[in-house]
XYZ file of C-alpha atoms in Angstrom:
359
model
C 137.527 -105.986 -34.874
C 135.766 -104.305 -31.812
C 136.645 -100.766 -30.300
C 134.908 -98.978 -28.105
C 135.376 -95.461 -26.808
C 133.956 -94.030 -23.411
C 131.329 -96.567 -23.987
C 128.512 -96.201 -20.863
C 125.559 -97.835 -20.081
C 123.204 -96.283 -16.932
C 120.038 -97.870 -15.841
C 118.506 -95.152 -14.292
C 120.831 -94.328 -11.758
C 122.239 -97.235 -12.121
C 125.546 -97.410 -13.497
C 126.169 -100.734 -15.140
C 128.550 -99.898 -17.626
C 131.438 -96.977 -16.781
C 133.804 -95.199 -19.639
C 134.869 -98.601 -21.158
C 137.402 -97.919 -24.423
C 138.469 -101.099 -25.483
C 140.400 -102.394 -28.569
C 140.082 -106.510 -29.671
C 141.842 -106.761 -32.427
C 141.113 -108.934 -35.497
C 142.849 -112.671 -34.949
C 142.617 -111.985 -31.328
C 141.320 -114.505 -28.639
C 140.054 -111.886 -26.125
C 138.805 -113.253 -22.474
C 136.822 -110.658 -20.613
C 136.861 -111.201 -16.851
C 135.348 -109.170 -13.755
C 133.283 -110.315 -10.654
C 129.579 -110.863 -10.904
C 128.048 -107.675 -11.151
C 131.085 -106.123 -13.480
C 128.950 -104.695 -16.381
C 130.514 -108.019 -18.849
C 127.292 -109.144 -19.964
C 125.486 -105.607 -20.493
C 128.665 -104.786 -22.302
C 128.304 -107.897 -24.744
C 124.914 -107.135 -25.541
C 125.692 -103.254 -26.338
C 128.035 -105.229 -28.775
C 124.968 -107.091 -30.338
C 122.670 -104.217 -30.700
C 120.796 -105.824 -28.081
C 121.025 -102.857 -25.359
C 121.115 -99.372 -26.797
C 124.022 -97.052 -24.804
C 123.618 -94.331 -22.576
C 126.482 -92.715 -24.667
C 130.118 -93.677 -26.191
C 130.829 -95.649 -29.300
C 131.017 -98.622 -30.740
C 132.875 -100.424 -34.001
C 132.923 -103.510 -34.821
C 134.429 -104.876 -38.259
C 135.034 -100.969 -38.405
C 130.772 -100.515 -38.665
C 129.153 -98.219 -36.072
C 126.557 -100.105 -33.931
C 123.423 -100.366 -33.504
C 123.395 -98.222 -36.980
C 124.851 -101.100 -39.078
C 124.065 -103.926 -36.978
C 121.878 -105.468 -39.608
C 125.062 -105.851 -42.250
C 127.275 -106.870 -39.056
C 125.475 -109.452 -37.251
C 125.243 -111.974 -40.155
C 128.967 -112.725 -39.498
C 128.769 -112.927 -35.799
C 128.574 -115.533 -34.133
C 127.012 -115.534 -30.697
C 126.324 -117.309 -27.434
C 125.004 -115.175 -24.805
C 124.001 -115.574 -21.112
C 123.050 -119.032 -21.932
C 121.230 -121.022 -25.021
C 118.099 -120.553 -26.311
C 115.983 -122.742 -28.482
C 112.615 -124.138 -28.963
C 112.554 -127.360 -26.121
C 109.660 -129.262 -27.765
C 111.843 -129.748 -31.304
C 115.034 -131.403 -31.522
C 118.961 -130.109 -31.609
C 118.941 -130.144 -35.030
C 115.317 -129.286 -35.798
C 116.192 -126.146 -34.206
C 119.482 -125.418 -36.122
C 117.713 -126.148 -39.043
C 114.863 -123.500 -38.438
C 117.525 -120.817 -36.962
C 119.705 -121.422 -40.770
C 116.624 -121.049 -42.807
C 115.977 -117.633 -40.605
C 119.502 -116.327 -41.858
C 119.862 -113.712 -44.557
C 119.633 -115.330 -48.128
C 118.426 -118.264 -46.869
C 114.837 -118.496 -47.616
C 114.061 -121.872 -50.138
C 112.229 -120.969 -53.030
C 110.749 -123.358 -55.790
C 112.368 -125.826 -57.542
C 115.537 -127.328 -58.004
C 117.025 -124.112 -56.231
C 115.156 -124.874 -53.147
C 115.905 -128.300 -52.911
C 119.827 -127.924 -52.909
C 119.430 -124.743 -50.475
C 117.670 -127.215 -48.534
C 121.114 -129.471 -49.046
C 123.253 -127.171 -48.435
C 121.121 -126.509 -45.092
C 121.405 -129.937 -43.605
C 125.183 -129.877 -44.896
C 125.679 -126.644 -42.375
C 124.128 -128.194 -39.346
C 124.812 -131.533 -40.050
C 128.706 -129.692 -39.857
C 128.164 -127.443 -36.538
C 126.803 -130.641 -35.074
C 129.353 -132.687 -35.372
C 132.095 -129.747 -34.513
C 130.717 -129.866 -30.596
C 130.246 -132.786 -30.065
C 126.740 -133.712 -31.221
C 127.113 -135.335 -34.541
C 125.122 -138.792 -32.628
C 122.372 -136.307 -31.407
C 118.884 -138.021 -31.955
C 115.194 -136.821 -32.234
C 114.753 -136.006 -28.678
C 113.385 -132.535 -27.769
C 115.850 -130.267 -26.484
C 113.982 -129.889 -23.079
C 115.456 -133.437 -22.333
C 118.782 -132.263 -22.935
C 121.508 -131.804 -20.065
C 122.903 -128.632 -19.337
C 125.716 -129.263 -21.028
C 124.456 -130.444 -24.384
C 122.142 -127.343 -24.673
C 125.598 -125.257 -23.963
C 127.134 -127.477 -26.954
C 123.899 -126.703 -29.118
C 124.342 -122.700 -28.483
C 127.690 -123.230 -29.882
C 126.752 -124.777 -32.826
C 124.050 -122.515 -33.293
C 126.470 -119.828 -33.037
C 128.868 -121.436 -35.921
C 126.615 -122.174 -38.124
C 127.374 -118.890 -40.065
C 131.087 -119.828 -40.175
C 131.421 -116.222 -38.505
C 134.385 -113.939 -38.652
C 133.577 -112.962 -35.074
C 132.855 -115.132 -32.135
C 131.072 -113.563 -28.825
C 130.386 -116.039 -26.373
C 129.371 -115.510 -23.073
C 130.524 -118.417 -20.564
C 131.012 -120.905 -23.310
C 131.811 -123.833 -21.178
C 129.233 -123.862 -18.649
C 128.127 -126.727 -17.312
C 130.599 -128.975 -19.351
C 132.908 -131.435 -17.635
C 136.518 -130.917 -18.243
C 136.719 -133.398 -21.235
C 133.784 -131.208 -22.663
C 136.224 -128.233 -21.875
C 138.926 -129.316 -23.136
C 137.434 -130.188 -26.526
C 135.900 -126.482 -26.423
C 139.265 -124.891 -25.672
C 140.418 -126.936 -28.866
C 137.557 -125.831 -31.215
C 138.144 -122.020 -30.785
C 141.571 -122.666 -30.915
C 141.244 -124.136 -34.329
C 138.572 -121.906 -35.111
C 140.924 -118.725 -34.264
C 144.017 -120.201 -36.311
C 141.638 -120.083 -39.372
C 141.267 -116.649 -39.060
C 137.823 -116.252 -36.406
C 138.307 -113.660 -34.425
C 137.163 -115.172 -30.296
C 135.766 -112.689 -27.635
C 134.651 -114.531 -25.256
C 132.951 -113.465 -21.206
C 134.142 -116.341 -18.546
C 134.549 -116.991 -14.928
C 137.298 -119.859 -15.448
C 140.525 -117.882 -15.247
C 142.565 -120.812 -16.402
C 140.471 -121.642 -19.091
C 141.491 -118.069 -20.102
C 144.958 -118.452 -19.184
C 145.329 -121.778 -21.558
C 143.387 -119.966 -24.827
C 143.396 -116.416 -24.708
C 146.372 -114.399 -26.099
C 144.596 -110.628 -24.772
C 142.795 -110.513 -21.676
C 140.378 -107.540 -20.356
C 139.371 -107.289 -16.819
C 136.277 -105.265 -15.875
C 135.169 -103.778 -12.113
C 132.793 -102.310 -11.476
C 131.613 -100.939 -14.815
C 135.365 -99.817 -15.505
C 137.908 -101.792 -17.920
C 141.012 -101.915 -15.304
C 143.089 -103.821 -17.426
C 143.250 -104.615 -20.980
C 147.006 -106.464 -21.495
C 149.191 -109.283 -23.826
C 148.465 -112.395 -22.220
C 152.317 -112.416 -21.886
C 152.473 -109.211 -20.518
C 149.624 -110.002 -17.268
C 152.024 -113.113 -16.771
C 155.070 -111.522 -15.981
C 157.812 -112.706 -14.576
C 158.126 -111.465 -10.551
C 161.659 -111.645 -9.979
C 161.801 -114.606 -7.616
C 162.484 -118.000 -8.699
C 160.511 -120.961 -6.870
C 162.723 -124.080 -5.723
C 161.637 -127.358 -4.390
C 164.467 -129.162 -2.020
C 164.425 -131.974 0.303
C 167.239 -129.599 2.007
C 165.530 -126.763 2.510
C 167.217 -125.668 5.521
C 170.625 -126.119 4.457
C 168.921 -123.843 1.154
C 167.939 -121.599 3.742
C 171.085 -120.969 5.604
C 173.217 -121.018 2.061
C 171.190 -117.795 0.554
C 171.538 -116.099 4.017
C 167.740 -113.657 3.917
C 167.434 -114.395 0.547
C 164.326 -116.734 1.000
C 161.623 -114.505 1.099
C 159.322 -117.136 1.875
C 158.930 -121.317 2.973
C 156.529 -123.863 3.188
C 157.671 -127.257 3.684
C 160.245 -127.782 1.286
C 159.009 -125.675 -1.201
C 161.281 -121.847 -1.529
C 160.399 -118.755 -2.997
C 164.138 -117.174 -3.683
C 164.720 -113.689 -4.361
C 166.937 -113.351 -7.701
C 166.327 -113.127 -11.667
C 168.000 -115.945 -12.534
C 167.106 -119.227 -12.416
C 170.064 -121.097 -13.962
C 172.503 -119.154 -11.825
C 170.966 -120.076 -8.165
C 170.665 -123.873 -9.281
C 173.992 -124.173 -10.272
C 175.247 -122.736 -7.085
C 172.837 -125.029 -5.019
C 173.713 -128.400 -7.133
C 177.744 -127.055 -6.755
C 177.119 -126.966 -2.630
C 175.765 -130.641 -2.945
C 172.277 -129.846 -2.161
C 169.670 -131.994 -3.968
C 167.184 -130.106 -5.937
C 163.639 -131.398 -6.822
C 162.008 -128.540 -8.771
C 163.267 -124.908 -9.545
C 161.360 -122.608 -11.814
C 161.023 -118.718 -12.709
C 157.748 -117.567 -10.735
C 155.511 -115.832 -13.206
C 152.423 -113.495 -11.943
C 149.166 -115.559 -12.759
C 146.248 -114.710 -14.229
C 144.001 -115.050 -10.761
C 146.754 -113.154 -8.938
C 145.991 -110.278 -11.289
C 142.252 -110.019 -11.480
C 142.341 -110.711 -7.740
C 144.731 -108.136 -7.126
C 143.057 -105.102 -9.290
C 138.373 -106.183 -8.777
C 136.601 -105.758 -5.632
C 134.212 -108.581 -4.737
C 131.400 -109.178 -7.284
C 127.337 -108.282 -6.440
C 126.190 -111.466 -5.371
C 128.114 -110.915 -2.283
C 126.334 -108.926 0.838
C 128.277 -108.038 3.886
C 126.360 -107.653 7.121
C 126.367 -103.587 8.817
C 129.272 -102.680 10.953
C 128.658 -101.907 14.372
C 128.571 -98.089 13.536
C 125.758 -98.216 11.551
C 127.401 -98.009 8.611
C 126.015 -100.265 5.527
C 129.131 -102.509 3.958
C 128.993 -100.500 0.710
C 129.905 -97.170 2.460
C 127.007 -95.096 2.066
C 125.990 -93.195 5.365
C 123.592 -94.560 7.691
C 120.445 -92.128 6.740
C 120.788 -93.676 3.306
C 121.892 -90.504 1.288
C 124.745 -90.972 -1.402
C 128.032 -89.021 -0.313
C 128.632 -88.130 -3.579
C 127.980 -89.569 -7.603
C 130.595 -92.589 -6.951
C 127.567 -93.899 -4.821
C 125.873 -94.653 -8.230
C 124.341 -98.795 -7.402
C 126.654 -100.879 -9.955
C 125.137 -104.120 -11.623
C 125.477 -105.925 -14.478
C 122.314 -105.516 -15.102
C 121.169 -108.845 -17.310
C 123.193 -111.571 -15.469
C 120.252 -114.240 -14.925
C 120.569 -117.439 -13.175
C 117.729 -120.084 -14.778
C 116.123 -122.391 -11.844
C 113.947 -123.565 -14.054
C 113.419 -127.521 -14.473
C 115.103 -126.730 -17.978
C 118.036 -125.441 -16.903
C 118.840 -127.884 -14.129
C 120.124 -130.488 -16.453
C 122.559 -132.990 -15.344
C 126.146 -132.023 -15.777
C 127.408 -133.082 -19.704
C 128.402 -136.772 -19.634
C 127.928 -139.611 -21.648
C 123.930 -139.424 -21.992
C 124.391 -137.422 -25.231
C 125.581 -140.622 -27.657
């Protein structure tokens, strides 16, 4: 659905984008992660034709972009680095106007233009009411909160019924009922045969929907694994006892670490060490295979992201590494951004958090 190969992106000499090959395949629900400053967003919008690369290629529904954007894009569905739309017309005045701009869709005369103009309301009146907004009155969009404009971008993205879905942070500024409901829709969505990539900072919102997971440092894919595979098993089993000491002095070093009452046990299996606990007449509360999770990963593998600035060591030396006269040490000195990653402050974009005010 989308490969890339030695795909690179450099802002001057800025490298925002590093090497990245990466395979989604079709039916996949793909969460790209990485700190702030990763190269996720520039990435997505290489995707969309909307940043040309440096070099590297692109596919996506096996068509080379930007050369065949224009026969890809009108089953794409996208959401990136926050909504747009007009703010003096309403949510649906908008979806209405972005439909009519789609390929095919132009009304012409007659009885032909009045049921394209049926069919029209038919497809927003739909997206609408598949985020959340089928109550959604007249009210200009600049009055919305942040997280009904997030659940208008969505809809605006569906209203294609798109093969491919690329959204960047889909659920921001929604509360978790408005996450939840979300996490359902592209679920559904994927299980009739969409095709999700989506960008997010919410690890476990990744962990609960994605099934492949791509993790992104400074301009570098690091890891691009199974869902199943990133949560491994670790070969200790977790245990929960109101006799943890006695738990303690029965495994004899096995405990490889305590806190409280809660054990992490060195062994593979799980069955096994409770029955031997339960057969000494110790009372067990909880005892579980530990599994890697997803934030131990990405932790483990990115640096911190670019909205974070270290103050000079005591030598001199800036926090990034590069000598104190300022001069690179060598090309891995390259500045590293994602280069597009805007924060609004405007009025507009400081909506209240999504909550009942949208009925």
């Amino acid at each position: 659905m989308i490969v890339t190969r030695e795909l690179t992106k450099r802002f001057g000499r800025t490298l925002a984008v590093d090497a990245v090959s990466m395979d989604v395949h079709e039916g996949d629900r793909y969460g790209l992660l990485g700190p702030n400053g990763s190269g996720k967003t520039t990435l997505v919008r290489m995707l969309l034709g909307l940043v040309f690369a440096t070099s590297g290629e692109i596919e996506v529904m096996g068509s080379p972009i930007p050369r065949r954007i224009g026969q890809v894009l009108p089953e794409v569905g996208a959401l990136v680095e926050g909504p747009g739309a007009y703010g003096h017309l309403s949510g649906r005045a908008n979806l209405t106007l972005l439909d009519a701009a789609g390929p095919g869709r132009a009304a012409g005369p007659g009885n032909a233009s009045r049921r394209k103009r049926g069919a029209r309301r038919a497809r927003v009146d739909q997206a609408l009411e598949r985020v959340g907004l089928a109550g959604v009155d007249d009210r200009p969009v600049k009055t919305y909160s942040l997280g009904m404009r997030q659940r208008l971008g969505l809809a605006a993205a569906l209203l294609s019924e798109p093969r491919l879905l690329v959204l960047d942070e889909p659920t921001n500024g929604l509360d978790p009922q408005g996450i939840r409901e979300i996490r359902d829709l592209l679920d559904e969505l994927n299980a009739a045969g969409t095709t999700v990539f989506l960008c997010s900072h919410l690890l476990t919102e990744v962990e609960q929907l994605c099934t492949r997971v791509g993790v992104m440092d400074r301009g570098r894919l690091v890891l691009e694994q199974e869902m199943t595979d990133v949560r491994a098993l670790t070969g200790r089993v977790e245990v929960r006892s109101p006799d943890a000491d006695r738990v303690v002095a029965l495994l004899d070093g096995r405990v490889e670490h305590r806190d409280g009452e809660h054990l992490v046990v060195r062994t593979t299996d799980a069955s096994e060490l409770n029955t031997r606990l339960v057969e000494a007449g110790l009372r067990i509360s909880e005892i579980r295979a530990q599994r890697r999770t997803l934030e131990d990963v990405v932790l483990e593998i990115t640096g911190p992201g670019s909205d974070r600035v270290d103050g000079t060591p005591a030598d001199g030396t800036p926090a990034d590494g590069t000598p104190a006269d300022g001069k690179p040490a060598d090309d891995r000195s390259i500045e590293r951004f994602d280069g597009f990653r805007v924060e609004e402050l405007g009025s507009d974009s400081k909506g209240s958090r999504d909550s009942g005010d949208e009925t």
